[in-house]
Amino acid sequence: MRNFIIFGPPGAGKGTQAQRIADALDLKHLSTGALLREEVSRQTNIGQRVQDLMAKGELVDDNIVDEIIKNKVENSGQVAGFIFDGYPRTISQANYLDVLLAAKALPLILNLEVSAEELSKRLILRGQTTGRADDNQETIKNRLIIYQQQTQPLLDFYASQKRLISVDGQGEIEEVYRRLSDQIK
Ligand code: AP5
């Protein structure tokens, strides 16, 4: 089994690249953002609890995402591996995931590096075209701050364990994908 975490700030291209890597390596792609948005659109109990937090760009409770990931990992049957997208985002989530996967294979972290200007540009453009609730100027600003405060510290955590690979996430989507592929083949 091979497991990966695609990592990076909002708009870095995690979802875009995770889908390509999942297709190429036959991995199961698990995006907590997408799974939470699905809960919101179905107006489940979880969806109602997280809706406002997500609209403001705040993180939802660790317990909620940990539970969602645990269910998905345990009920995915035989898979070649997982690629986690948007999870973990806190040290607590990172520890939880390591325990969950300890008997399988600890994930390698693929970190996408993109400048703040480029991130804002991409997210504002997507907000204009798809209308995602958190792709507006004010929430984008908060998402970037939350990333710096709560998620970026995970990079040191993984680097100290020699599980971190960083690549330039700027340029054409195919070009970024090639850089990632070169690191994991
Ligand atoms: P989530 O859905 O994970 O949002 P995010 O981290 O802000 O990331 P995005 O989906 O905006 O960007 P991405 O890096 O996936 O890039 P993408 O490929 O989409 O989380 C949303 C919310 O859910 C959080 O704020 C939080 O509230 C909650 N949440 C989720 N997980 C959680 C957790 N673990 N714990 C607590 N709360 C959690 O690309 C972005 C855009 O750029 C697209 O339009 C794309 O087409 C474009 N693009 C991609 N690559 C390129 C490129 N190379 N050049 C030009 N454009 C590009």
JSON list of C-alpha atoms and ligand atoms in Angstrom, two decimals:
[
{"chain": "A", "resi": 1, "resn": "MET", "atom": "CA", "xyz": [0.00, 0.00, 0.00]},
{"chain": "A", "resi": 2, "resn": "ARG", "atom": "CA", "xyz": [1.18, 3.54, -0.80]},
{"chain": "A", "resi": 3, "resn": "ASN", "atom": "CA", "xyz": [-0.34, 6.54, 0.94]},
{"chain": "A", "resi": 4, "resn": "PHE", "atom": "CA", "xyz": [0.15, 10.24, 0.25]},
{"chain": "A", "resi": 5, "resn": "ILE", "atom": "CA", "xyz": [-0.95, 13.56, 1.68]},
{"chain": "A", "resi": 6, "resn": "ILE", "atom": "CA", "xyz": [-1.21, 16.39, -0.81]},
{"chain": "A", "resi": 7, "resn": "PHE", "atom": "CA", "xyz": [-0.42, 19.49, 1.17]},
{"chain": "A", "resi": 8, "resn": "GLY", "atom": "CA", "xyz": [-0.43, 23.24, 0.67]},
{"chain": "A", "resi": 9, "resn": "PRO", "atom": "CA", "xyz": [-2.34, 26.46, 1.25]},
{"chain": "A", "resi": 10, "resn": "PRO", "atom": "CA", "xyz": [-5.84, 27.18, -0.09]},
{"chain": "A", "resi": 11, "resn": "GLY", "atom": "CA", "xyz": [-5.72, 27.28, -3.88]},
{"chain": "A", "resi": 12, "resn": "ALA", "atom": "CA", "xyz": [-2.35, 25.51, -4.14]},
{"chain": "A", "resi": 13, "resn": "GLY", "atom": "CA", "xyz": [-3.86, 22.89, -6.46]},
{"chain": "A", "resi": 14, "resn": "LYS", "atom": "CA", "xyz": [-4.29, 20.06, -3.94]},
{"chain": "A", "resi": 15, "resn": "GLY", "atom": "CA", "xyz": [-7.60, 18.84, -5.37]},
{"chain": "A", "resi": 16, "resn": "THR", "atom": "CA", "xyz": [-6.49, 19.22, -8.98]},
{"chain": "A", "resi": 17, "resn": "GLN", "atom": "CA", "xyz": [-3.24, 17.30, -8.51]},
{"chain": "A", "resi": 18, "resn": "ALA", "atom": "CA", "xyz": [-4.66, 14.71, -6.06]},
{"chain": "A", "resi": 19, "resn": "GLN", "atom": "CA", "xyz": [-7.19, 13.61, -8.66]},
{"chain": "A", "resi": 20, "resn": "ARG", "atom": "CA", "xyz": [-4.48, 13.13, -11.28]},
{"chain": "A", "resi": 21, "resn": "ILE", "atom": "CA", "xyz": [-2.21, 11.19, -8.92]},
{"chain": "A", "resi": 22, "resn": "ALA", "atom": "CA", "xyz": [-5.14, 9.05, -7.76]},
{"chain": "A", "resi": 23, "resn": "ASP", "atom": "CA", "xyz": [-6.00, 8.18, -11.38]},
{"chain": "A", "resi": 24, "resn": "ALA", "atom": "CA", "xyz": [-2.39, 7.39, -12.26]},
{"chain": "A", "resi": 25, "resn": "LEU", "atom": "CA", "xyz": [-1.66, 5.21, -9.21]},
{"chain": "A", "resi": 26, "resn": "ASP", "atom": "CA", "xyz": [-5.17, 3.85, -8.70]},
{"chain": "A", "resi": 27, "resn": "LEU", "atom": "CA", "xyz": [-5.44, 5.47, -5.27]},
{"chain": "A", "resi": 28, "resn": "LYS", "atom": "CA", "xyz": [-8.55, 6.48, -3.38]},
{"chain": "A", "resi": 29, "resn": "HIS", "atom": "CA", "xyz": [-8.76, 10.29, -3.24]},
{"chain": "A", "resi": 30, "resn": "LEU", "atom": "CA", "xyz": [-10.16, 11.58, 0.05]},
{"chain": "A", "resi": 31, "resn": "SER", "atom": "CA", "xyz": [-10.82, 15.33, 0.22]},
{"chain": "A", "resi": 32, "resn": "THR", "atom": "CA", "xyz": [-12.20, 16.49, 3.57]},
{"chain": "A", "resi": 33, "resn": "GLY", "atom": "CA", "xyz": [-13.27, 19.80, 1.99]},
{"chain": "A", "resi": 34, "resn": "ALA", "atom": "CA", "xyz": [-15.32, 17.98, -0.67]},
{"chain": "A", "resi": 35, "resn": "LEU", "atom": "CA", "xyz": [-16.76, 15.53, 1.88]},
{"chain": "A", "resi": 36, "resn": "LEU", "atom": "CA", "xyz": [-17.75, 18.41, 4.18]},
{"chain": "A", "resi": 37, "resn": "ARG", "atom": "CA", "xyz": [-19.31, 20.39, 1.31]},
{"chain": "A", "resi": 38, "resn": "GLU", "atom": "CA", "xyz": [-21.36, 17.30, 0.49]},
{"chain": "A", "resi": 39, "resn": "GLU", "atom": "CA", "xyz": [-22.60, 17.19, 4.12]},
{"chain": "A", "resi": 40, "resn": "VAL", "atom": "CA", "xyz": [-23.53, 20.88, 3.84]},
{"chain": "A", "resi": 41, "resn": "SER", "atom": "CA", "xyz": [-25.40, 20.43, 0.58]},
{"chain": "A", "resi": 42, "resn": "ARG", "atom": "CA", "xyz": [-27.33, 17.46, 2.05]},
{"chain": "A", "resi": 43, "resn": "GLN", "atom": "CA", "xyz": [-27.98, 19.50, 5.21]},
{"chain": "A", "resi": 44, "resn": "THR", "atom": "CA", "xyz": [-27.03, 16.57, 7.45]},
{"chain": "A", "resi": 45, "resn": "ASN", "atom": "CA", "xyz": [-26.38, 17.14, 11.18]},
{"chain": "A", "resi": 46, "resn": "ILE", "atom": "CA", "xyz": [-22.68, 17.52, 10.44]},
{"chain": "A", "resi": 47, "resn": "GLY", "atom": "CA", "xyz": [-23.44, 19.80, 7.49]},
{"chain": "A", "resi": 48, "resn": "GLN", "atom": "CA", "xyz": [-25.49, 22.14, 9.65]},
{"chain": "A", "resi": 49, "resn": "ARG", "atom": "CA", "xyz": [-22.79, 22.22, 12.31]},
{"chain": "A", "resi": 50, "resn": "VAL", "atom": "CA", "xyz": [-19.94, 23.08, 9.92]},
{"chain": "A", "resi": 51, "resn": "GLN", "atom": "CA", "xyz": [-21.66, 25.35, 7.40]},
{"chain": "A", "resi": 52, "resn": "ASP", "atom": "CA", "xyz": [-20.94, 28.68, 9.09]},
{"chain": "A", "resi": 53, "resn": "LEU", "atom": "CA", "xyz": [-17.37, 27.78, 10.01]},
{"chain": "A", "resi": 54, "resn": "MET", "atom": "CA", "xyz": [-16.60, 26.82, 6.42]},
{"chain": "A", "resi": 55, "resn": "ALA", "atom": "CA", "xyz": [-18.21, 29.97, 5.03]},
{"chain": "A", "resi": 56, "resn": "LYS", "atom": "CA", "xyz": [-15.89, 31.99, 7.30]},
{"chain": "A", "resi": 57, "resn": "GLY", "atom": "CA", "xyz": [-12.83, 29.92, 6.40]},
{"chain": "A", "resi": 58, "resn": "GLU", "atom": "CA", "xyz": [-12.38, 28.56, 9.94]},
{"chain": "A", "resi": 59, "resn": "LEU", "atom": "CA", "xyz": [-11.37, 24.96, 10.60]},
{"chain": "A", "resi": 60, "resn": "VAL", "atom": "CA", "xyz": [-14.07, 22.56, 11.72]},
{"chain": "A", "resi": 61, "resn": "ASP", "atom": "CA", "xyz": [-13.50, 20.42, 14.84]},
{"chain": "A", "resi": 62, "resn": "ASP", "atom": "CA", "xyz": [-10.76, 17.80, 14.63]},
{"chain": "A", "resi": 63, "resn": "ASN", "atom": "CA", "xyz": [-13.20, 15.15, 15.91]},
{"chain": "A", "resi": 64, "resn": "ILE", "atom": "CA", "xyz": [-15.55, 15.66, 12.98]},
{"chain": "A", "resi": 65, "resn": "VAL", "atom": "CA", "xyz": [-12.92, 15.30, 10.25]},
{"chain": "A", "resi": 66, "resn": "ASP", "atom": "CA", "xyz": [-11.08, 12.49, 12.07]},
{"chain": "A", "resi": 67, "resn": "GLU", "atom": "CA", "xyz": [-14.32, 10.50, 12.21]},
{"chain": "A", "resi": 68, "resn": "ILE", "atom": "CA", "xyz": [-15.11, 11.13, 8.53]},
{"chain": "A", "resi": 69, "resn": "ILE", "atom": "CA", "xyz": [-11.62, 9.98, 7.51]},
{"chain": "A", "resi": 70, "resn": "LYS", "atom": "CA", "xyz": [-11.71, 6.92, 9.78]},
{"chain": "A", "resi": 71, "resn": "ASN", "atom": "CA", "xyz": [-15.02, 5.79, 8.24]},
{"chain": "A", "resi": 72, "resn": "LYS", "atom": "CA", "xyz": [-13.72, 6.25, 4.71]},
{"chain": "A", "resi": 73, "resn": "VAL", "atom": "CA", "xyz": [-10.42, 4.46, 5.37]},
{"chain": "A", "resi": 74, "resn": "GLU", "atom": "CA", "xyz": [-12.10, 1.55, 7.14]},
{"chain": "A", "resi": 75, "resn": "ASN", "atom": "CA", "xyz": [-14.87, 1.14, 4.56]},
{"chain": "A", "resi": 76, "resn": "SER", "atom": "CA", "xyz": [-12.90, 1.47, 1.34]},
{"chain": "A", "resi": 77, "resn": "GLY", "atom": "CA", "xyz": [-12.27, -2.25, 0.87]},
{"chain": "A", "resi": 78, "resn": "GLN", "atom": "CA", "xyz": [-9.12, -3.32, -0.95]},
{"chain": "A", "resi": 79, "resn": "VAL", "atom": "CA", "xyz": [-7.37, -0.25, -2.33]},
{"chain": "A", "resi": 80, "resn": "ALA", "atom": "CA", "xyz": [-3.84, 0.36, -3.57]},
{"chain": "A", "resi": 81, "resn": "GLY", "atom": "CA", "xyz": [-3.60, 3.31, -1.20]},
{"chain": "A", "resi": 82, "resn": "PHE", "atom": "CA", "xyz": [-5.03, 6.69, -0.30]},
{"chain": "A", "resi": 83, "resn": "ILE", "atom": "CA", "xyz": [-4.27, 10.26, -1.20]},
{"chain": "A", "resi": 84, "resn": "PHE", "atom": "CA", "xyz": [-5.48, 12.64, 1.51]},
{"chain": "A", "resi": 85, "resn": "ASP", "atom": "CA", "xyz": [-6.36, 16.15, 0.34]},
{"chain": "A", "resi": 86, "resn": "GLY", "atom": "CA", "xyz": [-7.02, 18.92, 2.90]},
{"chain": "A", "resi": 87, "resn": "TYR", "atom": "CA", "xyz": [-6.35, 16.51, 5.76]},
{"chain": "A", "resi": 88, "resn": "PRO", "atom": "CA", "xyz": [-4.57, 16.64, 8.14]},
{"chain": "A", "resi": 89, "resn": "ARG", "atom": "CA", "xyz": [-4.65, 20.35, 8.94]},
{"chain": "A", "resi": 90, "resn": "THR", "atom": "CA", "xyz": [-3.62, 20.31, 12.61]},
{"chain": "A", "resi": 91, "resn": "ILE", "atom": "CA", "xyz": [-1.00, 18.41, 14.61]},
{"chain": "A", "resi": 92, "resn": "SER", "atom": "CA", "xyz": [-3.81, 16.56, 16.36]},
{"chain": "A", "resi": 93, "resn": "GLN", "atom": "CA", "xyz": [-5.20, 15.38, 13.00]},
{"chain": "A", "resi": 94, "resn": "ALA", "atom": "CA", "xyz": [-1.70, 14.40, 11.84]},
{"chain": "A", "resi": 95, "resn": "ASN", "atom": "CA", "xyz": [-1.21, 12.23, 14.92]},
{"chain": "A", "resi": 96, "resn": "TYR", "atom": "CA", "xyz": [-4.65, 10.71, 14.47]},
{"chain": "A", "resi": 97, "resn": "LEU", "atom": "CA", "xyz": [-3.91, 9.79, 10.85]},
{"chain": "A", "resi": 98, "resn": "ASP", "atom": "CA", "xyz": [-0.56, 8.21, 11.71]},
{"chain": "A", "resi": 99, "resn": "VAL", "atom": "CA", "xyz": [-2.24, 5.96, 14.28]},
{"chain": "A", "resi": 100, "resn": "LEU", "atom": "CA", "xyz": [-4.99, 5.08, 11.81]},
{"chain": "A", "resi": 101, "resn": "LEU", "atom": "CA", "xyz": [-2.47, 4.12, 9.11]},
{"chain": "A", "resi": 102, "resn": "ALA", "atom": "CA", "xyz": [0.29, 2.73, 11.29]},
{"chain": "A", "resi": 103, "resn": "ALA", "atom": "CA", "xyz": [-0.50, -0.87, 10.41]},
{"chain": "A", "resi": 104, "resn": "LYS", "atom": "CA", "xyz": [-0.72, -0.02, 6.70]},
{"chain": "A", "resi": 105, "resn": "ALA", "atom": "CA", "xyz": [1.82, 2.53, 5.46]},
{"chain": "A", "resi": 106, "resn": "LEU", "atom": "CA", "xyz": [2.60, 5.99, 6.80]},
{"chain": "A", "resi": 107, "resn": "PRO", "atom": "CA", "xyz": [1.89, 8.63, 4.16]},
{"chain": "A", "resi": 108, "resn": "LEU", "atom": "CA", "xyz": [4.47, 10.66, 2.28]},
{"chain": "A", "resi": 109, "resn": "ILE", "atom": "CA", "xyz": [3.71, 14.39, 2.17]},
{"chain": "A", "resi": 110, "resn": "LEU", "atom": "CA", "xyz": [3.65, 16.16, -1.21]},
{"chain": "A", "resi": 111, "resn": "ASN", "atom": "CA", "xyz": [3.75, 19.89, -0.49]},
{"chain": "A", "resi": 112, "resn": "LEU", "atom": "CA", "xyz": [2.81, 22.41, -3.19]},
{"chain": "A", "resi": 113, "resn": "GLU", "atom": "CA", "xyz": [4.55, 25.77, -2.90]},
{"chain": "A", "resi": 114, "resn": "VAL", "atom": "CA", "xyz": [2.66, 28.73, -4.41]},
{"chain": "A", "resi": 115, "resn": "SER", "atom": "CA", "xyz": [3.00, 32.47, -3.75]},
{"chain": "A", "resi": 116, "resn": "ALA", "atom": "CA", "xyz": [0.24, 34.30, -1.85]},
{"chain": "A", "resi": 117, "resn": "GLU", "atom": "CA", "xyz": [-0.50, 36.51, -4.88]},
{"chain": "A", "resi": 118, "resn": "GLU", "atom": "CA", "xyz": [-1.03, 33.49, -7.13]},
{"chain": "A", "resi": 119, "resn": "LEU", "atom": "CA", "xyz": [-3.25, 31.76, -4.52]},
{"chain": "A", "resi": 120, "resn": "SER", "atom": "CA", "xyz": [-5.55, 34.78, -4.22]},
{"chain": "A", "resi": 121, "resn": "LYS", "atom": "CA", "xyz": [-5.71, 35.14, -8.00]},
{"chain": "A", "resi": 122, "resn": "ARG", "atom": "CA", "xyz": [-6.76, 31.50, -8.48]},
{"chain": "A", "resi": 123, "resn": "LEU", "atom": "CA", "xyz": [-9.37, 31.55, -5.72]},
{"chain": "A", "resi": 124, "resn": "ILE", "atom": "CA", "xyz": [-10.93, 34.85, -6.76]},
{"chain": "A", "resi": 125, "resn": "LEU", "atom": "CA", "xyz": [-11.16, 33.55, -10.33]},
{"chain": "A", "resi": 126, "resn": "ARG", "atom": "CA", "xyz": [-12.84, 30.34, -9.16]},
{"chain": "A", "resi": 127, "resn": "GLY", "atom": "CA", "xyz": [-15.22, 32.36, -6.94]},
{"chain": "A", "resi": 128, "resn": "GLN", "atom": "CA", "xyz": [-16.30, 34.32, -10.00]},
{"chain": "A", "resi": 129, "resn": "THR", "atom": "CA", "xyz": [-16.86, 31.24, -12.13]},
{"chain": "A", "resi": 130, "resn": "THR", "atom": "CA", "xyz": [-18.19, 28.58, -9.75]},
{"chain": "A", "resi": 131, "resn": "GLY", "atom": "CA", "xyz": [-19.46, 30.61, -6.80]},
{"chain": "A", "resi": 132, "resn": "ARG", "atom": "CA", "xyz": [-17.91, 28.44, -4.06]},
{"chain": "A", "resi": 133, "resn": "ALA", "atom": "CA", "xyz": [-19.11, 30.00, -0.80]},
{"chain": "A", "resi": 134, "resn": "ASP", "atom": "CA", "xyz": [-15.62, 30.53, 0.68]},
{"chain": "A", "resi": 135, "resn": "ASP", "atom": "CA", "xyz": [-13.99, 31.95, -2.47]},
{"chain": "A", "resi": 136, "resn": "ASN", "atom": "CA", "xyz": [-14.57, 35.63, -1.68]},
{"chain": "A", "resi": 137, "resn": "GLN", "atom": "CA", "xyz": [-11.92, 38.18, -0.81]},
{"chain": "A", "resi": 138, "resn": "GLU", "atom": "CA", "xyz": [-12.63, 38.34, 2.95]},
{"chain": "A", "resi": 139, "resn": "THR", "atom": "CA", "xyz": [-12.83, 34.57, 3.48]},
{"chain": "A", "resi": 140, "resn": "ILE", "atom": "CA", "xyz": [-9.80, 33.90, 1.28]},
{"chain": "A", "resi": 141, "resn": "LYS", "atom": "CA", "xyz": [-7.79, 36.26, 3.51]},
{"chain": "A", "resi": 142, "resn": "ASN", "atom": "CA", "xyz": [-8.93, 34.38, 6.62]},
{"chain": "A", "resi": 143, "resn": "ARG", "atom": "CA", "xyz": [-8.25, 30.96, 5.04]},
{"chain": "A", "resi": 144, "resn": "LEU", "atom": "CA", "xyz": [-4.67, 32.02, 4.30]},
{"chain": "A", "resi": 145, "resn": "ILE", "atom": "CA", "xyz": [-4.18, 33.26, 7.89]},
{"chain": "A", "resi": 146, "resn": "ILE", "atom": "CA", "xyz": [-5.67, 30.06, 9.35]},
{"chain": "A", "resi": 147, "resn": "TYR", "atom": "CA", "xyz": [-3.38, 28.03, 7.10]},
{"chain": "A", "resi": 148, "resn": "GLN", "atom": "CA", "xyz": [-0.30, 29.92, 8.31]},
{"chain": "A", "resi": 149, "resn": "GLN", "atom": "CA", "xyz": [-1.27, 29.65, 11.97]},
{"chain": "A", "resi": 150, "resn": "GLN", "atom": "CA", "xyz": [-2.65, 26.13, 12.25]},
{"chain": "A", "resi": 151, "resn": "THR", "atom": "CA", "xyz": [-1.61, 24.05, 9.25]},
{"chain": "A", "resi": 152, "resn": "GLN", "atom": "CA", "xyz": [1.78, 25.28, 8.04]},
{"chain": "A", "resi": 153, "resn": "PRO", "atom": "CA", "xyz": [3.48, 24.11, 11.30]},
{"chain": "A", "resi": 154, "resn": "LEU", "atom": "CA", "xyz": [2.82, 20.55, 10.10]},
{"chain": "A", "resi": 155, "resn": "LEU", "atom": "CA", "xyz": [5.59, 21.04, 7.54]},
{"chain": "A", "resi": 156, "resn": "ASP", "atom": "CA", "xyz": [8.21, 21.02, 10.32]},
{"chain": "A", "resi": 157, "resn": "PHE", "atom": "CA", "xyz": [6.53, 18.02, 11.92]},
{"chain": "A", "resi": 158, "resn": "TYR", "atom": "CA", "xyz": [6.81, 16.01, 8.68]},
{"chain": "A", "resi": 159, "resn": "ALA", "atom": "CA", "xyz": [10.21, 17.37, 7.68]},
{"chain": "A", "resi": 160, "resn": "SER", "atom": "CA", "xyz": [11.66, 16.21, 11.00]},
{"chain": "A", "resi": 161, "resn": "GLN", "atom": "CA", "xyz": [10.40, 12.72, 10.15]},
{"chain": "A", "resi": 162, "resn": "LYS", "atom": "CA", "xyz": [11.89, 12.91, 6.62]},
{"chain": "A", "resi": 163, "resn": "ARG", "atom": "CA", "xyz": [8.48, 12.40, 5.03]},
{"chain": "A", "resi": 164, "resn": "LEU", "atom": "CA", "xyz": [8.22, 15.76, 3.27]},
{"chain": "A", "resi": 165, "resn": "ILE", "atom": "CA", "xyz": [8.67, 16.45, -0.44]},
{"chain": "A", "resi": 166, "resn": "SER", "atom": "CA", "xyz": [8.10, 20.04, -1.60]},
{"chain": "A", "resi": 167, "resn": "VAL", "atom": "CA", "xyz": [7.58, 21.00, -5.22]},
{"chain": "A", "resi": 168, "resn": "ASP", "atom": "CA", "xyz": [6.96, 24.25, -7.05]},
{"chain": "A", "resi": 169, "resn": "GLY", "atom": "CA", "xyz": [3.16, 24.44, -7.48]},
{"chain": "A", "resi": 170, "resn": "GLN", "atom": "CA", "xyz": [3.26, 27.31, -9.98]},
{"chain": "A", "resi": 171, "resn": "GLY", "atom": "CA", "xyz": [3.06, 26.98, -13.73]},
{"chain": "A", "resi": 172, "resn": "GLU", "atom": "CA", "xyz": [0.78, 24.91, -15.95]},
{"chain": "A", "resi": 173, "resn": "ILE", "atom": "CA", "xyz": [-1.25, 22.16, -14.24]},
{"chain": "A", "resi": 174, "resn": "GLU", "atom": "CA", "xyz": [0.50, 19.49, -16.36]},
{"chain": "A", "resi": 175, "resn": "GLU", "atom": "CA", "xyz": [3.90, 20.90, -15.51]},
{"chain": "A", "resi": 176, "resn": "VAL", "atom": "CA", "xyz": [3.16, 20.73, -11.75]},
{"chain": "A", "resi": 177, "resn": "TYR", "atom": "CA", "xyz": [1.86, 17.19, -12.21]},
{"chain": "A", "resi": 178, "resn": "ARG", "atom": "CA", "xyz": [5.10, 16.16, -13.93]},
{"chain": "A", "resi": 179, "resn": "ARG", "atom": "CA", "xyz": [7.13, 17.57, -11.04]},
{"chain": "A", "resi": 180, "resn": "LEU", "atom": "CA", "xyz": [5.05, 15.56, -8.57]},
{"chain": "A", "resi": 181, "resn": "SER", "atom": "CA", "xyz": [5.21, 12.38, -10.70]},
{"chain": "A", "resi": 182, "resn": "ASP", "atom": "CA", "xyz": [8.99, 12.63, -10.89]},
{"chain": "A", "resi": 183, "resn": "GLN", "atom": "CA", "xyz": [9.09, 12.54, -7.08]},
{"chain": "A", "resi": 184, "resn": "ILE", "atom": "CA", "xyz": [6.86, 9.53, -6.56]},
{"chain": "A", "resi": 185, "resn": "LYS", "atom": "CA", "xyz": [7.50, 7.10, -9.42]},
{"chain": "B", "resi": 1, "resn": "AP5", "atom": "P1", "xyz": [-10.77, 22.63, 1.28]},
{"chain": "B", "resi": 1, "resn": "AP5", "atom": "O1", "xyz": [-11.81, 22.24, 0.32]},
{"chain": "B", "resi": 1, "resn": "AP5", "atom": "O2", "xyz": [-9.70, 21.65, 1.60]},
{"chain": "B", "resi": 1, "resn": "AP5", "atom": "O3", "xyz": [-10.19, 24.01, 0.77]},
{"chain": "B", "resi": 1, "resn": "AP5", "atom": "P2", "xyz": [-8.74, 24.64, 0.67]},
{"chain": "B", "resi": 1, "resn": "AP5", "atom": "O4", "xyz": [-7.65, 24.00, 1.45]},
{"chain": "B", "resi": 1, "resn": "AP5", "atom": "O5", "xyz": [-8.96, 26.07, 0.94]},
{"chain": "B", "resi": 1, "resn": "AP5", "atom": "O6", "xyz": [-8.31, 24.28, -0.76]},
{"chain": "B", "resi": 1, "resn": "AP5", "atom": "P3", "xyz": [-9.02, 24.58, -2.13]},
{"chain": "B", "resi": 1, "resn": "AP5", "atom": "O7", "xyz": [-9.97, 23.48, -2.45]},
{"chain": "B", "resi": 1, "resn": "AP5", "atom": "O8", "xyz": [-9.55, 25.95, -2.22]},
{"chain": "B", "resi": 1, "resn": "AP5", "atom": "O9", "xyz": [-7.74, 24.56, -3.05]},
{"chain": "B", "resi": 1, "resn": "AP5", "atom": "P4", "xyz": [-6.82, 23.36, -3.52]},
{"chain": "B", "resi": 1, "resn": "AP5", "atom": "O10", "xyz": [-5.46, 23.49, -2.94]},
{"chain": "B", "resi": 1, "resn": "AP5", "atom": "O11", "xyz": [-7.51, 22.03, -3.42]},
{"chain": "B", "resi": 1, "resn": "AP5", "atom": "O12", "xyz": [-6.68, 23.77, -5.04]},
{"chain": "B", "resi": 1, "resn": "AP5", "atom": "P5", "xyz": [-7.60, 23.38, -6.28]},
{"chain": "B", "resi": 1, "resn": "AP5", "atom": "O13", "xyz": [-7.05, 22.19, -6.95]},
{"chain": "B", "resi": 1, "resn": "AP5", "atom": "O14", "xyz": [-9.03, 23.34, -5.84]},
{"chain": "B", "resi": 1, "resn": "AP5", "atom": "O15", "xyz": [-11.42, 23.07, 2.67]},
{"chain": "B", "resi": 1, "resn": "AP5", "atom": "C1", "xyz": [-12.52, 23.96, 2.70]},
{"chain": "B", "resi": 1, "resn": "AP5", "atom": "C2", "xyz": [-12.94, 24.19, 4.15]},
{"chain": "B", "resi": 1, "resn": "AP5", "atom": "O16", "xyz": [-13.38, 22.95, 4.74]},
{"chain": "B", "resi": 1, "resn": "AP5", "atom": "C3", "xyz": [-11.84, 24.69, 5.11]},
{"chain": "B", "resi": 1, "resn": "AP5", "atom": "O17", "xyz": [-11.68, 26.08, 5.05]},
{"chain": "B", "resi": 1, "resn": "AP5", "atom": "C4", "xyz": [-12.39, 24.21, 6.45]},
{"chain": "B", "resi": 1, "resn": "AP5", "atom": "O18", "xyz": [-13.44, 25.04, 6.88]},
{"chain": "B", "resi": 1, "resn": "AP5", "atom": "C5", "xyz": [-13.01, 22.86, 6.11]},
{"chain": "B", "resi": 1, "resn": "AP5", "atom": "N1", "xyz": [-12.03, 21.75, 6.23]},
{"chain": "B", "resi": 1, "resn": "AP5", "atom": "C6", "xyz": [-11.60, 20.95, 5.21]},
{"chain": "B", "resi": 1, "resn": "AP5", "atom": "N2", "xyz": [-10.72, 20.04, 5.67]},
{"chain": "B", "resi": 1, "resn": "AP5", "atom": "C7", "xyz": [-10.59, 20.26, 7.00]},
{"chain": "B", "resi": 1, "resn": "AP5", "atom": "C8", "xyz": [-9.81, 19.68, 8.03]},
{"chain": "B", "resi": 1, "resn": "AP5", "atom": "N3", "xyz": [-8.97, 18.65, 7.76]},
{"chain": "B", "resi": 1, "resn": "AP5", "atom": "N4", "xyz": [-9.90, 20.17, 9.28]},
{"chain": "B", "resi": 1, "resn": "AP5", "atom": "C9", "xyz": [-10.75, 21.20, 9.57]},
{"chain": "B", "resi": 1, "resn": "AP5", "atom": "N5", "xyz": [-11.51, 21.81, 8.64]},
{"chain": "B", "resi": 1, "resn": "AP5", "atom": "C10", "xyz": [-11.44, 21.36, 7.37]},
{"chain": "B", "resi": 1, "resn": "AP5", "atom": "O19", "xyz": [-7.32, 24.64, -7.19]},
{"chain": "B", "resi": 1, "resn": "AP5", "atom": "C11", "xyz": [-7.81, 25.92, -6.86]},
{"chain": "B", "resi": 1, "resn": "AP5", "atom": "C12", "xyz": [-8.14, 26.69, -8.15]},
{"chain": "B", "resi": 1, "resn": "AP5", "atom": "O20", "xyz": [-6.91, 26.91, -8.85]},
{"chain": "B", "resi": 1, "resn": "AP5", "atom": "C13", "xyz": [-9.02, 25.89, -9.12]},
{"chain": "B", "resi": 1, "resn": "AP5", "atom": "O21", "xyz": [-9.87, 26.77, -9.78]},
{"chain": "B", "resi": 1, "resn": "AP5", "atom": "C14", "xyz": [-8.02, 25.23, -10.08]},
{"chain": "B", "resi": 1, "resn": "AP5", "atom": "O22", "xyz": [-8.59, 24.98, -11.34]},
{"chain": "B", "resi": 1, "resn": "AP5", "atom": "C15", "xyz": [-6.94, 26.29, -10.13]},
{"chain": "B", "resi": 1, "resn": "AP5", "atom": "N6", "xyz": [-5.60, 25.72, -10.37]},
{"chain": "B", "resi": 1, "resn": "AP5", "atom": "C16", "xyz": [-5.10, 24.56, -9.86]},
{"chain": "B", "resi": 1, "resn": "AP5", "atom": "N7", "xyz": [-3.82, 24.39, -10.25]},
{"chain": "B", "resi": 1, "resn": "AP5", "atom": "C17", "xyz": [-3.52, 25.47, -11.02]},
{"chain": "B", "resi": 1, "resn": "AP5", "atom": "C18", "xyz": [-2.34, 25.85, -11.74]},
{"chain": "B", "resi": 1, "resn": "AP5", "atom": "N8", "xyz": [-1.22, 25.11, -11.74]},
{"chain": "B", "resi": 1, "resn": "AP5", "atom": "N9", "xyz": [-2.39, 27.02, -12.41]},
{"chain": "B", "resi": 1, "resn": "AP5", "atom": "C19", "xyz": [-3.51, 27.79, -12.43]},
{"chain": "B", "resi": 1, "resn": "AP5", "atom": "N10", "xyz": [-4.66, 27.46, -11.78]},
{"chain": "B", "resi": 1, "resn": "AP5", "atom": "C20", "xyz": [-4.65, 26.31, -11.09]}
]
